[in-house]
Structure formats: structure tokens, C-alpha cells
CSV table of N, CA, C and O in Angstrom, one decimal:
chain,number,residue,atom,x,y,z
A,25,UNK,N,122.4,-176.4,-26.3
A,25,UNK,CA,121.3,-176.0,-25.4
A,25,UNK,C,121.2,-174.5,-25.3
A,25,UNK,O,122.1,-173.9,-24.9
A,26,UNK,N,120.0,-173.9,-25.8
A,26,UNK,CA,119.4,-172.3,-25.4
A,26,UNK,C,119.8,-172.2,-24.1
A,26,UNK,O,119.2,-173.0,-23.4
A,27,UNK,N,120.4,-171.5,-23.6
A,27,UNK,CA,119.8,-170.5,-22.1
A,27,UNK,C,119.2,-169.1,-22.3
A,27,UNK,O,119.7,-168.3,-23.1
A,28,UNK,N,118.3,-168.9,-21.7
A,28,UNK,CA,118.0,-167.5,-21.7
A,28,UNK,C,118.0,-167.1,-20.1
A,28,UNK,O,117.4,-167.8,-19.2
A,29,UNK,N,118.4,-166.2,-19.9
A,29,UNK,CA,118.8,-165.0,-18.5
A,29,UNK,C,117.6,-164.2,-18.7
A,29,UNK,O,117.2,-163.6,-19.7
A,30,UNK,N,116.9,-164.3,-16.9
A,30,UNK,CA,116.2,-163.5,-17.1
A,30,UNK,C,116.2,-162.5,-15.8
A,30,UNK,O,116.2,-163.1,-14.8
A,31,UNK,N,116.3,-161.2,-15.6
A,31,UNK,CA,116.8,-160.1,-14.9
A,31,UNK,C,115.0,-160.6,-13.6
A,31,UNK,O,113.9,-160.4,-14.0
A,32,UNK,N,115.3,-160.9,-12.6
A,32,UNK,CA,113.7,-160.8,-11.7
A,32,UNK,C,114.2,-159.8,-10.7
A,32,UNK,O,115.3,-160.0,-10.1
A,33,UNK,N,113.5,-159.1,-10.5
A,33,UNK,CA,113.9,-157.8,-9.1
A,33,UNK,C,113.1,-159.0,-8.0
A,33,UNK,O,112.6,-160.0,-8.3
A,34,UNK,N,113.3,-158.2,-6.5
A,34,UNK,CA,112.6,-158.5,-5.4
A,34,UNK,C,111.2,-157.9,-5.5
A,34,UNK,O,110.9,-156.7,-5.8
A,35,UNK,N,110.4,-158.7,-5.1
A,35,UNK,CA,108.8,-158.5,-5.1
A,35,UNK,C,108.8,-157.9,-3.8
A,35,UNK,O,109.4,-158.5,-2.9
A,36,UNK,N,108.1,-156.3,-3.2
A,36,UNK,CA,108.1,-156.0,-2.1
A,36,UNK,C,106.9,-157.0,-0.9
A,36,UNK,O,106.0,-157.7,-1.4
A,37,UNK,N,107.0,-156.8,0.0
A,37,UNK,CA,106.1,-157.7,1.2
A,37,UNK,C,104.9,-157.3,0.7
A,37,UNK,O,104.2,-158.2,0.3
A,38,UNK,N,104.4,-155.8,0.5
A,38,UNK,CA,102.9,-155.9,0.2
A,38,UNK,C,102.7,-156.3,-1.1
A,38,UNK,O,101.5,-156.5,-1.5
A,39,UNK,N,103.6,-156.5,-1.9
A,39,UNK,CA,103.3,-157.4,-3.4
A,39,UNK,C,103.1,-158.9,-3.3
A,39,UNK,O,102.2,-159.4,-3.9
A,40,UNK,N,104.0,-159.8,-2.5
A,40,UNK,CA,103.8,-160.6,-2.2
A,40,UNK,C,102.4,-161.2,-1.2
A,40,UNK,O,102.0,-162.4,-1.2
A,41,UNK,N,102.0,-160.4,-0.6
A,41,UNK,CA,100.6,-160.0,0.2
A,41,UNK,C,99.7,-160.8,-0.6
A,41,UNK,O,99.1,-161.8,-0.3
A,42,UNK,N,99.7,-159.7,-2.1
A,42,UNK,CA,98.3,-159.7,-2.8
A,42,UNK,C,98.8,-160.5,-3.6
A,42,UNK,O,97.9,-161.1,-4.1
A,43,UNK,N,100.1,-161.1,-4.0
A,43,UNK,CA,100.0,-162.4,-4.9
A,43,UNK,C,99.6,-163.4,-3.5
A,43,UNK,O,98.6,-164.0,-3.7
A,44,UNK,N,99.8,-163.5,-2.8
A,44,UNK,CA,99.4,-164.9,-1.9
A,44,UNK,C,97.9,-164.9,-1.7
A,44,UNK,O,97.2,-165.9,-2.0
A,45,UNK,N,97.2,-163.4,-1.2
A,45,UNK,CA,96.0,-163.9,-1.1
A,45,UNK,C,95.6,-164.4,-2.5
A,45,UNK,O,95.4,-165.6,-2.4
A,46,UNK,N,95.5,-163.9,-3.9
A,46,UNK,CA,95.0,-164.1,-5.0
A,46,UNK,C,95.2,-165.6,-5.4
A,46,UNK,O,94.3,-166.2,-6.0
A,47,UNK,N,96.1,-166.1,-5.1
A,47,UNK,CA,96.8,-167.3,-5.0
A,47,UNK,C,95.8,-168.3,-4.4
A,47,UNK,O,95.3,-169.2,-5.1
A,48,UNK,N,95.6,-168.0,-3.0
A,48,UNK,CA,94.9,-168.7,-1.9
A,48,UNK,C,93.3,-168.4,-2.3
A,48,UNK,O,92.7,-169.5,-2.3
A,49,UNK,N,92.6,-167.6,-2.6
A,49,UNK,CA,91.3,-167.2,-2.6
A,49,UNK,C,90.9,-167.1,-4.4
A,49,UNK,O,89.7,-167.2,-4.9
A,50,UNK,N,91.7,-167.0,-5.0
A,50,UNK,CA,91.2,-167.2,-6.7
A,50,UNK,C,91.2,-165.5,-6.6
A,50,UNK,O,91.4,-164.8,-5.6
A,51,UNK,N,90.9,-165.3,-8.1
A,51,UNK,CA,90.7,-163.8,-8.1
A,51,UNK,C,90.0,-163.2,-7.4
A,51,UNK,O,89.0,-163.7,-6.8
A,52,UNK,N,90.6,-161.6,-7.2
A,52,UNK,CA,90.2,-160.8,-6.0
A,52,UNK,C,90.0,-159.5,-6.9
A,52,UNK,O,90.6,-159.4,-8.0
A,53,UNK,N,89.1,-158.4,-6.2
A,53,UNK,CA,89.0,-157.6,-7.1
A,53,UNK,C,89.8,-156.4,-5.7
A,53,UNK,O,90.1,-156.6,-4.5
A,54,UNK,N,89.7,-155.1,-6.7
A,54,UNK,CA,91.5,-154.1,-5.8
A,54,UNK,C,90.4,-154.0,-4.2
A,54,UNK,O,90.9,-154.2,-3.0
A,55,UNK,N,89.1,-153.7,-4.5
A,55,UNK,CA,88.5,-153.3,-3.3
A,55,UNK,C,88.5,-154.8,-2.1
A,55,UNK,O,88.9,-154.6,-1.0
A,56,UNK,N,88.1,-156.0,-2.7
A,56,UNK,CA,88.7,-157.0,-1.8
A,56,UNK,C,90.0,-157.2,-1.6
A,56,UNK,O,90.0,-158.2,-0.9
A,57,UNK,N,91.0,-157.0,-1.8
A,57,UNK,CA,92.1,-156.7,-1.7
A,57,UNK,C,92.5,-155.8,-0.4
A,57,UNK,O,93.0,-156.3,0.6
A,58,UNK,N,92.2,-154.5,-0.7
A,58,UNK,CA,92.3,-153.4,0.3
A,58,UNK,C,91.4,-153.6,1.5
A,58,UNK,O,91.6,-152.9,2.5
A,59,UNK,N,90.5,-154.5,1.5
A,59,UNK,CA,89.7,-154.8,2.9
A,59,UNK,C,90.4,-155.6,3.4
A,59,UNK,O,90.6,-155.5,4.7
A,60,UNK,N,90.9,-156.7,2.7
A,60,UNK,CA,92.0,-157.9,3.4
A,60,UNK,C,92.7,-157.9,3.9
A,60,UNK,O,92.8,-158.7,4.9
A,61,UNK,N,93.5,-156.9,3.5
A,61,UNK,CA,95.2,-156.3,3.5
A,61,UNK,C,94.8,-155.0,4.7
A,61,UNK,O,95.6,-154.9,5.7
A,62,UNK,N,94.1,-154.4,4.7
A,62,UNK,CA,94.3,-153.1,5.5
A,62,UNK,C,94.7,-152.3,4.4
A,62,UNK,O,94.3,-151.3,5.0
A,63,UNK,N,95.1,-151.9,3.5
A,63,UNK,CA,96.6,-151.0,2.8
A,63,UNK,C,95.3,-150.4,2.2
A,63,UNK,O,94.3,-151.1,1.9
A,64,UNK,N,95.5,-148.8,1.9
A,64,UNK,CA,94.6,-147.9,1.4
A,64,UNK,C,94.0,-148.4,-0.5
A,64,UNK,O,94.5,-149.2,-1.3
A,65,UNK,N,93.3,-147.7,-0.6
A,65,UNK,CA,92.5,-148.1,-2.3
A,65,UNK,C,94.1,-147.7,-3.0
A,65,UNK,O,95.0,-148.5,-3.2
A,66,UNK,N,94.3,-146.7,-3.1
A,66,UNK,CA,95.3,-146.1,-4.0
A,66,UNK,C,96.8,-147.0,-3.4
A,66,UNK,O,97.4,-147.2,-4.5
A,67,UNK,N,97.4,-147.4,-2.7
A,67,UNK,CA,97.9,-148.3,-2.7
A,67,UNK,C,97.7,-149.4,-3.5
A,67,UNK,O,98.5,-149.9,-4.2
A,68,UNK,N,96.1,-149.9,-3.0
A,68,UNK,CA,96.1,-151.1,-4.3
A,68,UNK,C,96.1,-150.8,-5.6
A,68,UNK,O,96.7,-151.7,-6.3
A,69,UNK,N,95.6,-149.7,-6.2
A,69,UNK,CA,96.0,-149.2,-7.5
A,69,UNK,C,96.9,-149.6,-8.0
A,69,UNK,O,96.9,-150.4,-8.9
A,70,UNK,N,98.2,-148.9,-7.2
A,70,UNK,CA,99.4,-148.8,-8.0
A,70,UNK,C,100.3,-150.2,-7.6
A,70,UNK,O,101.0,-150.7,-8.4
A,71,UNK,N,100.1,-150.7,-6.4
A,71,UNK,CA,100.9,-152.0,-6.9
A,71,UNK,C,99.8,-153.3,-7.4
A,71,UNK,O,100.2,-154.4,-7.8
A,72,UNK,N,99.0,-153.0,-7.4
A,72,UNK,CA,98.5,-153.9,-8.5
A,72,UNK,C,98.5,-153.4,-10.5
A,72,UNK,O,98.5,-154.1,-11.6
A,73,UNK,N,98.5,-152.3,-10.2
A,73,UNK,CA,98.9,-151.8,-11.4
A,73,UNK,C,100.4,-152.1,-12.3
A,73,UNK,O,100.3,-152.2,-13.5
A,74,UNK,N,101.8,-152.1,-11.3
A,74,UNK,CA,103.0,-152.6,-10.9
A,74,UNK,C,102.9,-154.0,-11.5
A,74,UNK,O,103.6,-154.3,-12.4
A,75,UNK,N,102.1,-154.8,-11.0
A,75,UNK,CA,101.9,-156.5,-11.0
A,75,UNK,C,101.9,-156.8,-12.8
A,75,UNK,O,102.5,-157.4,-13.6
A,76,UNK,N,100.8,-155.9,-12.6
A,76,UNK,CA,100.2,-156.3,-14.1
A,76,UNK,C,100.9,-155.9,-14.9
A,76,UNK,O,101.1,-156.7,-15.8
A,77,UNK,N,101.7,-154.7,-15.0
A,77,UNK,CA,103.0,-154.4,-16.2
A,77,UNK,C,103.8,-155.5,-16.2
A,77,UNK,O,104.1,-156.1,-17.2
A,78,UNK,N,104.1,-156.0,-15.2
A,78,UNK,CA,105.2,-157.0,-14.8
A,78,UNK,C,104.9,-158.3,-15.3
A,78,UNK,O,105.9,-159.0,-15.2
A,79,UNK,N,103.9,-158.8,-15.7
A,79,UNK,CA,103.0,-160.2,-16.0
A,79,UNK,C,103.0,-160.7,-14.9
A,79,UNK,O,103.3,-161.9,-15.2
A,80,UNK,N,102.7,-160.6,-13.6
A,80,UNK,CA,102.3,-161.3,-12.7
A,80,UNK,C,100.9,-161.5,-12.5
A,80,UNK,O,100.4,-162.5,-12.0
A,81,UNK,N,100.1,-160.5,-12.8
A,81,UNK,CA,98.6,-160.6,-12.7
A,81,UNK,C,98.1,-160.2,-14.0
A,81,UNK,O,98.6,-159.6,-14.9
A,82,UNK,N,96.6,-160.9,-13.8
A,82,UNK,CA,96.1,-160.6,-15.5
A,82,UNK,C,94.2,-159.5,-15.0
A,82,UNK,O,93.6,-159.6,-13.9
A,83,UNK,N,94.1,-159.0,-15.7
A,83,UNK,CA,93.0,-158.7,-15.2
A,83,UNK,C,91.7,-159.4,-15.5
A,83,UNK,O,91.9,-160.5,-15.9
A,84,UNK,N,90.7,-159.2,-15.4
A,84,UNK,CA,89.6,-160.4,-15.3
A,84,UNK,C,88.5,-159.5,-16.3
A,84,UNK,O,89.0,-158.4,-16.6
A,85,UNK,N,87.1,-159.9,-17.0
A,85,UNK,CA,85.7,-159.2,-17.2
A,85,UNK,C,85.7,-157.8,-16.1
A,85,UNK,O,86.2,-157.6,-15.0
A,86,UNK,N,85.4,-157.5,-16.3
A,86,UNK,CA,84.6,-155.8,-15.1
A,86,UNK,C,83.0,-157.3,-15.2
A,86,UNK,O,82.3,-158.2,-15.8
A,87,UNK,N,83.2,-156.6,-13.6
A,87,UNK,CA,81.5,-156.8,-12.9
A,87,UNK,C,80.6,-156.1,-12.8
A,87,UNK,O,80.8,-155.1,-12.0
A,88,UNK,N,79.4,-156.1,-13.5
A,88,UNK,CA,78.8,-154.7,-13.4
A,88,UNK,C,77.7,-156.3,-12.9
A,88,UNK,O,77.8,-157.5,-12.9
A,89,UNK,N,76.5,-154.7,-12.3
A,89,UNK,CA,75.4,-155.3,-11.7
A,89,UNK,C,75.2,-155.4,-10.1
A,89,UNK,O,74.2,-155.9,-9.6
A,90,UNK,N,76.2,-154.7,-9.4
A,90,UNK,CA,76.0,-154.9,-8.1
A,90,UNK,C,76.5,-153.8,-7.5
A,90,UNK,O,77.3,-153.0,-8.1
A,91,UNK,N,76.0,-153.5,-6.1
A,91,UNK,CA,75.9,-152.2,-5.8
A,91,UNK,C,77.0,-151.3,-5.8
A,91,UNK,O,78.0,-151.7,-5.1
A,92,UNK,N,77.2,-150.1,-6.4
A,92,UNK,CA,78.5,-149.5,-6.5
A,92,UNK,C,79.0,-149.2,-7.4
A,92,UNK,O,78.2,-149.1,-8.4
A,93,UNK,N,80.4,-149.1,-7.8
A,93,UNK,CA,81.2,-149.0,-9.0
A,93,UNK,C,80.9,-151.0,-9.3
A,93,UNK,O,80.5,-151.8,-8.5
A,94,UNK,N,81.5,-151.1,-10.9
A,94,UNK,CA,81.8,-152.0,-11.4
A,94,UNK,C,83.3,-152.3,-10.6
A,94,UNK,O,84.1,-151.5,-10.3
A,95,UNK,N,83.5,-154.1,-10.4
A,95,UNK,CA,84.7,-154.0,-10.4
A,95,UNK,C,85.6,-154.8,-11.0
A,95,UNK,O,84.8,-155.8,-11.0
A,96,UNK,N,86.3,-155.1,-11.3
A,96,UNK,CA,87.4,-155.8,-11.9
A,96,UNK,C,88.5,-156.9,-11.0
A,96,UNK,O,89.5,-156.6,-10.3
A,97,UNK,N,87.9,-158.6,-11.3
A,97,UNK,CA,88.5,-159.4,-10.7
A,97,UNK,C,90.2,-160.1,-11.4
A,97,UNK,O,90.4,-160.5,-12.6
A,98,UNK,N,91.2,-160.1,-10.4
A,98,UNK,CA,92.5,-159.9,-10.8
A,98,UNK,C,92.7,-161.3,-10.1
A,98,UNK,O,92.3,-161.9,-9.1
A,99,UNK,N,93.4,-161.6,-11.2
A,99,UNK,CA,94.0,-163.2,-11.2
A,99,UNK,C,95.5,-163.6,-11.2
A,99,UNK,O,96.2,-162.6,-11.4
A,100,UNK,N,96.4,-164.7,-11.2
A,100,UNK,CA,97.4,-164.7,-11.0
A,100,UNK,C,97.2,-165.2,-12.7
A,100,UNK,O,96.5,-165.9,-13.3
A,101,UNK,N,98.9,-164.0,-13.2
A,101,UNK,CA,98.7,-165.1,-15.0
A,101,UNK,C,99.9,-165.8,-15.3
A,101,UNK,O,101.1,-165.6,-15.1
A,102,UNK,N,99.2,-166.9,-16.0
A,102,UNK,CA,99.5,-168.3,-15.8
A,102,UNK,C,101.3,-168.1,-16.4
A,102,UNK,O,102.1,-169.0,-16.1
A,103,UNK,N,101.7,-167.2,-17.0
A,103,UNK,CA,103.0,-167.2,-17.4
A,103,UNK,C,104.0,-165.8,-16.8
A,103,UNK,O,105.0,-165.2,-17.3
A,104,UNK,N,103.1,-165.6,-15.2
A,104,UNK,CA,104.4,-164.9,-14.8
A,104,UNK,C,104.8,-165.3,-14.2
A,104,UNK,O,105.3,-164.4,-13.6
A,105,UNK,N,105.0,-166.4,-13.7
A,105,UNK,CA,106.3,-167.0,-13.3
A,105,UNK,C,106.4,-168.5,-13.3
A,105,UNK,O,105.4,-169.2,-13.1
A,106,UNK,N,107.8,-169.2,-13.6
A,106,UNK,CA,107.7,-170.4,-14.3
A,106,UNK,C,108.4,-171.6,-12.8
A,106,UNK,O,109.3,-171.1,-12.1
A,107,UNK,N,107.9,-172.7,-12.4
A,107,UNK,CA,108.8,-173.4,-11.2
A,107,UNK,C,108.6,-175.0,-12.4
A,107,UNK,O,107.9,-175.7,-13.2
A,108,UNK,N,110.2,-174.8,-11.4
A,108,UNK,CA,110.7,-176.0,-12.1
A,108,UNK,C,111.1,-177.3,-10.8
A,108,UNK,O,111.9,-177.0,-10.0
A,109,UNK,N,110.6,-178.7,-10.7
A,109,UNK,CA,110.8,-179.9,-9.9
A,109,UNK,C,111.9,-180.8,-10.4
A,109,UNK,O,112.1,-181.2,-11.5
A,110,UNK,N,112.5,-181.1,-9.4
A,110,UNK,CA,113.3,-181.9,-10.2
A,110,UNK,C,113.6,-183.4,-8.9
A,110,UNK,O,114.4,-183.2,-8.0
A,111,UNK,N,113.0,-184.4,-8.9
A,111,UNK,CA,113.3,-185.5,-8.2
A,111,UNK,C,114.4,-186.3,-8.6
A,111,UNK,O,114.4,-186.7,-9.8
A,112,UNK,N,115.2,-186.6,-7.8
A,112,UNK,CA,116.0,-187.6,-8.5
A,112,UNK,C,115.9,-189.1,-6.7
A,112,UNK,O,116.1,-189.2,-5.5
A,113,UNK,N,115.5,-189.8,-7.9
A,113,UNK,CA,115.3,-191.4,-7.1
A,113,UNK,C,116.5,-192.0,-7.3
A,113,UNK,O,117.5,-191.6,-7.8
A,114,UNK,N,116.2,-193.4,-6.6
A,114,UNK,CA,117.3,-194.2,-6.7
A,114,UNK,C,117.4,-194.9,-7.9
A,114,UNK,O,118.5,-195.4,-8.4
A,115,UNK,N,116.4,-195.0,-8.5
A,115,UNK,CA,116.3,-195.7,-9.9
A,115,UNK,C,115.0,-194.8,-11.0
A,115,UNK,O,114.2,-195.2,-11.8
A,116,UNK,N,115.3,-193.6,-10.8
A,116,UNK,CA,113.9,-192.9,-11.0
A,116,UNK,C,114.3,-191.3,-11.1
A,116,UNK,O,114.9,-190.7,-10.2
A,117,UNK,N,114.0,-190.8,-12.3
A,117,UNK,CA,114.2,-189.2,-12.8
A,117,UNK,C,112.6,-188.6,-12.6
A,117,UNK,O,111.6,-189.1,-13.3
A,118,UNK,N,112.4,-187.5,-11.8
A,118,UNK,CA,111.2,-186.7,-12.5
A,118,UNK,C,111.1,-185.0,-12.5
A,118,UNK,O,111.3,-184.2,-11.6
A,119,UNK,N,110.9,-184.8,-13.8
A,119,UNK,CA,111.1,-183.5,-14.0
A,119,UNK,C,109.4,-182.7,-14.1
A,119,UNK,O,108.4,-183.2,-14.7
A,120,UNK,N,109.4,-181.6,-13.5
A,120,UNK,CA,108.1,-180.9,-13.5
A,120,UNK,C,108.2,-179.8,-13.8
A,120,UNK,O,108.7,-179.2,-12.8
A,121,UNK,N,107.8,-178.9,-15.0
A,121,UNK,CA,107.5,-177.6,-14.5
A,121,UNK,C,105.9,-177.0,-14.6
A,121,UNK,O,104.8,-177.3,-15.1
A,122,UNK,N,106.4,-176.1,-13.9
A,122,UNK,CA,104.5,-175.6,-13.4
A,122,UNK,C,104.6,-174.4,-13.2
A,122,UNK,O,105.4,-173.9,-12.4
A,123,UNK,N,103.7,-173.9,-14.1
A,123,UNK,CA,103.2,-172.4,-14.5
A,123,UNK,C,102.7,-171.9,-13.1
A,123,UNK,O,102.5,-172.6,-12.1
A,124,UNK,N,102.7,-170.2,-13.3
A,124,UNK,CA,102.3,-169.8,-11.7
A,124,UNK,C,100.9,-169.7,-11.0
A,124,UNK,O,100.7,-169.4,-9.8
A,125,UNK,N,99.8,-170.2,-12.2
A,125,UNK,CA,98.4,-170.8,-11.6
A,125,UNK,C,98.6,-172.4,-10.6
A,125,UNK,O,97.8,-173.1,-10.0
A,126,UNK,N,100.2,-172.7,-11.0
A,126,UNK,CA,100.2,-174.3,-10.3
A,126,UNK,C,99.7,-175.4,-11.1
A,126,UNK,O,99.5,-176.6,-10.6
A,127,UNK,N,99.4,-174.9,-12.7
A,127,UNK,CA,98.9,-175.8,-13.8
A,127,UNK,C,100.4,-176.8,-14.3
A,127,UNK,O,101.2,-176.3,-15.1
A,128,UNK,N,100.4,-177.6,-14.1
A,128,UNK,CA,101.5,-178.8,-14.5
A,128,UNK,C,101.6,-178.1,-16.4
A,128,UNK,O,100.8,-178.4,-17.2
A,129,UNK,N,102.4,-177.6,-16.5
A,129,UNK,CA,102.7,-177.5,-17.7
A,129,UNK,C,103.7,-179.1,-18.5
A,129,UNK,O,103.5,-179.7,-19.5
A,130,UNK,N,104.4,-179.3,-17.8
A,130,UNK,CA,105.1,-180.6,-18.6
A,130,UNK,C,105.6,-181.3,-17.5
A,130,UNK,O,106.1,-180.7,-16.6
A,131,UNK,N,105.4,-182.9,-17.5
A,131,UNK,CA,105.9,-183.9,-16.7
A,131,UNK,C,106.8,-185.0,-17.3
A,131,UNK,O,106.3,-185.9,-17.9
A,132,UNK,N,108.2,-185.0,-17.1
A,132,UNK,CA,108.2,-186.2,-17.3
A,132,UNK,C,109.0,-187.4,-16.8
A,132,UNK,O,109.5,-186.8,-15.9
A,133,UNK,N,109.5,-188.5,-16.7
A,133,UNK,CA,110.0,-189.3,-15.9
A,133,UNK,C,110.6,-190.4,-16.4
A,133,UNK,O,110.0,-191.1,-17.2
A,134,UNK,N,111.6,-190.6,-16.1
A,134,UNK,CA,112.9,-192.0,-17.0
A,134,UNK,C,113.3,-193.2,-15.8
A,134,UNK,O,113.9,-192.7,-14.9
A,135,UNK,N,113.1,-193.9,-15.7
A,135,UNK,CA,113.7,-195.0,-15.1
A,135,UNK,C,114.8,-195.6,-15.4
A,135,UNK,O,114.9,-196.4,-16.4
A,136,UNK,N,116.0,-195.3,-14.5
A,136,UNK,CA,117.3,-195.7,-14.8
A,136,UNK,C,118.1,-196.3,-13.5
A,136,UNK,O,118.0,-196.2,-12.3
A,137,UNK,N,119.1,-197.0,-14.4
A,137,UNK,CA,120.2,-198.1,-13.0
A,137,UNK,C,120.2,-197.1,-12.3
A,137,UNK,O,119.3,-196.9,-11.5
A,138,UNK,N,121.4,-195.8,-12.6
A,138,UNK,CA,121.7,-195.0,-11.7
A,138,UNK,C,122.1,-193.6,-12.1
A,138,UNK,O,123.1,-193.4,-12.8
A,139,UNK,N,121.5,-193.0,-11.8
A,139,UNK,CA,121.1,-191.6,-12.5
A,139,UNK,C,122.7,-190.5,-12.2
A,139,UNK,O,123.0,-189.9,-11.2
A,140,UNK,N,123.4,-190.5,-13.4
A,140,UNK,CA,124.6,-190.1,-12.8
A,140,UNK,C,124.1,-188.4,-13.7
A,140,UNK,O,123.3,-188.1,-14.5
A,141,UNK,N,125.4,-187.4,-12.5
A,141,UNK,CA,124.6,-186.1,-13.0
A,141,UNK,C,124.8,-185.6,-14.9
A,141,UNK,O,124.2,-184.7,-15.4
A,142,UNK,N,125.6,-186.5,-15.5
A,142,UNK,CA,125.9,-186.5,-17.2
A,142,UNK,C,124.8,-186.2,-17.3
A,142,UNK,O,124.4,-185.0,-17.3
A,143,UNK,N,124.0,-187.4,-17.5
A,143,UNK,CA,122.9,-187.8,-17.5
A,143,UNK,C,121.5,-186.9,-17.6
A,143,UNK,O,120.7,-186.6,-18.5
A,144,UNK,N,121.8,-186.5,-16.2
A,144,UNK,CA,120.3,-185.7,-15.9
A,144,UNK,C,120.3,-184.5,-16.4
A,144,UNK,O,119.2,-184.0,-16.5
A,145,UNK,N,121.8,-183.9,-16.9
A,145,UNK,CA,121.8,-182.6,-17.3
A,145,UNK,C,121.6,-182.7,-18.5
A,145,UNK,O,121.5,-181.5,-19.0
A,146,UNK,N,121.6,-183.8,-19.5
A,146,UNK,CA,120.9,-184.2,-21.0
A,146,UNK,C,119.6,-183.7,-21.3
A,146,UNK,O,119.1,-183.9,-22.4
């Protein structure tokens, strides 16, 4: 079996902020962001700029056509970060992992007498 180690630092509170609203509301662009949050433009700059080196956010088309600068809608991308489910029943295995849009990447499920841990870790 591969393992791969992967090094994740702590996401600070206002990083977590702007991944949750983006999360909850779909893409957001930096100026909706900074009205939401309170936190100045150049704040959102740089930790959304932070995000995006990091693969947590992907950037979107630029909006042109409405009053102002163009702006650019920021989205959560689908491969920065990976969650993994793991149910175990009384007669029943189910494994899920799901990409960080919450898109079910792989499901799958075994029906067994009794799921001893050998087993599940196969």
C-alpha cells in the first residue's frame, strides 16, 4: 500500500472566514468578500492571494460589464482538500471520499457477517 505524507499548516481564522463564506454562498469576488467580512481590500488581496498559491481557491472568468473595475469570482478548488467517511455497520462497510466542492468523488460499500478491523484496513 502507497502512503503519501502530506505537511498542512493551520489555516488562520480570517482564512477560514473566506473559505466558509465561499463555501456557503458559491463564488465570491475579493470586493464581496471584504464587504462581508469587514477586513480591508488589501487584506483580501493577500490572503486570498495565500489561498490560491496553496490550492485552496481557484480563480473564476474576470466580469467585465458592470459598474467599476472588472472583477474576478473566487471559488473553492475542487482538489484542495480531500475528506475521507468511513461508516462501519453491523453488517455493512461504507467508504466516501469527497473532494472540497463536497463533489462525492468515490463511494463504496461491502456487506459483511462482521467487519473485523483486518478487514477494513484491506
Amino acid at each position: 500500500m502507497n502512503h503519501a505524507a502530506y505537511a498542512v499548516r493551520d489555516l488562520s481564522r480570517n482564512e477560514r472566514v473566506l473559505l466558509s463564506l465561499i463555501r456557503s454562498h458559491g463564488p465570491l469576488s475579493r470586493a464581496a468578500l471584504a464587504q462581508r467580512t469587514g477586513l480591508s481590500a488589501q487584506a483580501i488581496t493577500n490572503l486570498t492571494r495565500k489561498l490560491i498559491s496553496e490550492g485552496f481557491l481557484d480563480s473564476g472568468k474576470v466580469v467585465r460589464g458592470k459598474v467599476g473595475q472588472p472583477s474576478t469570482p473566487l471559488a473553492l478548488a475542487p482538489d484542495g482538500a480531500w475528506f475521507l467517511g468511513l461508516k462501519l455497520g453491523r453488517s455493512l462497510i461504507e467508504l466516501a471520499l469527497v473532494d472540497f466542492t463536497g463533489a462525492v468523488r468515490m463511494h463504496r460499500q461491502e456487506v459483511c457477517r462482521f467487519p473485523h478491523p483486518d478487514h477494513i484496513l484491506s
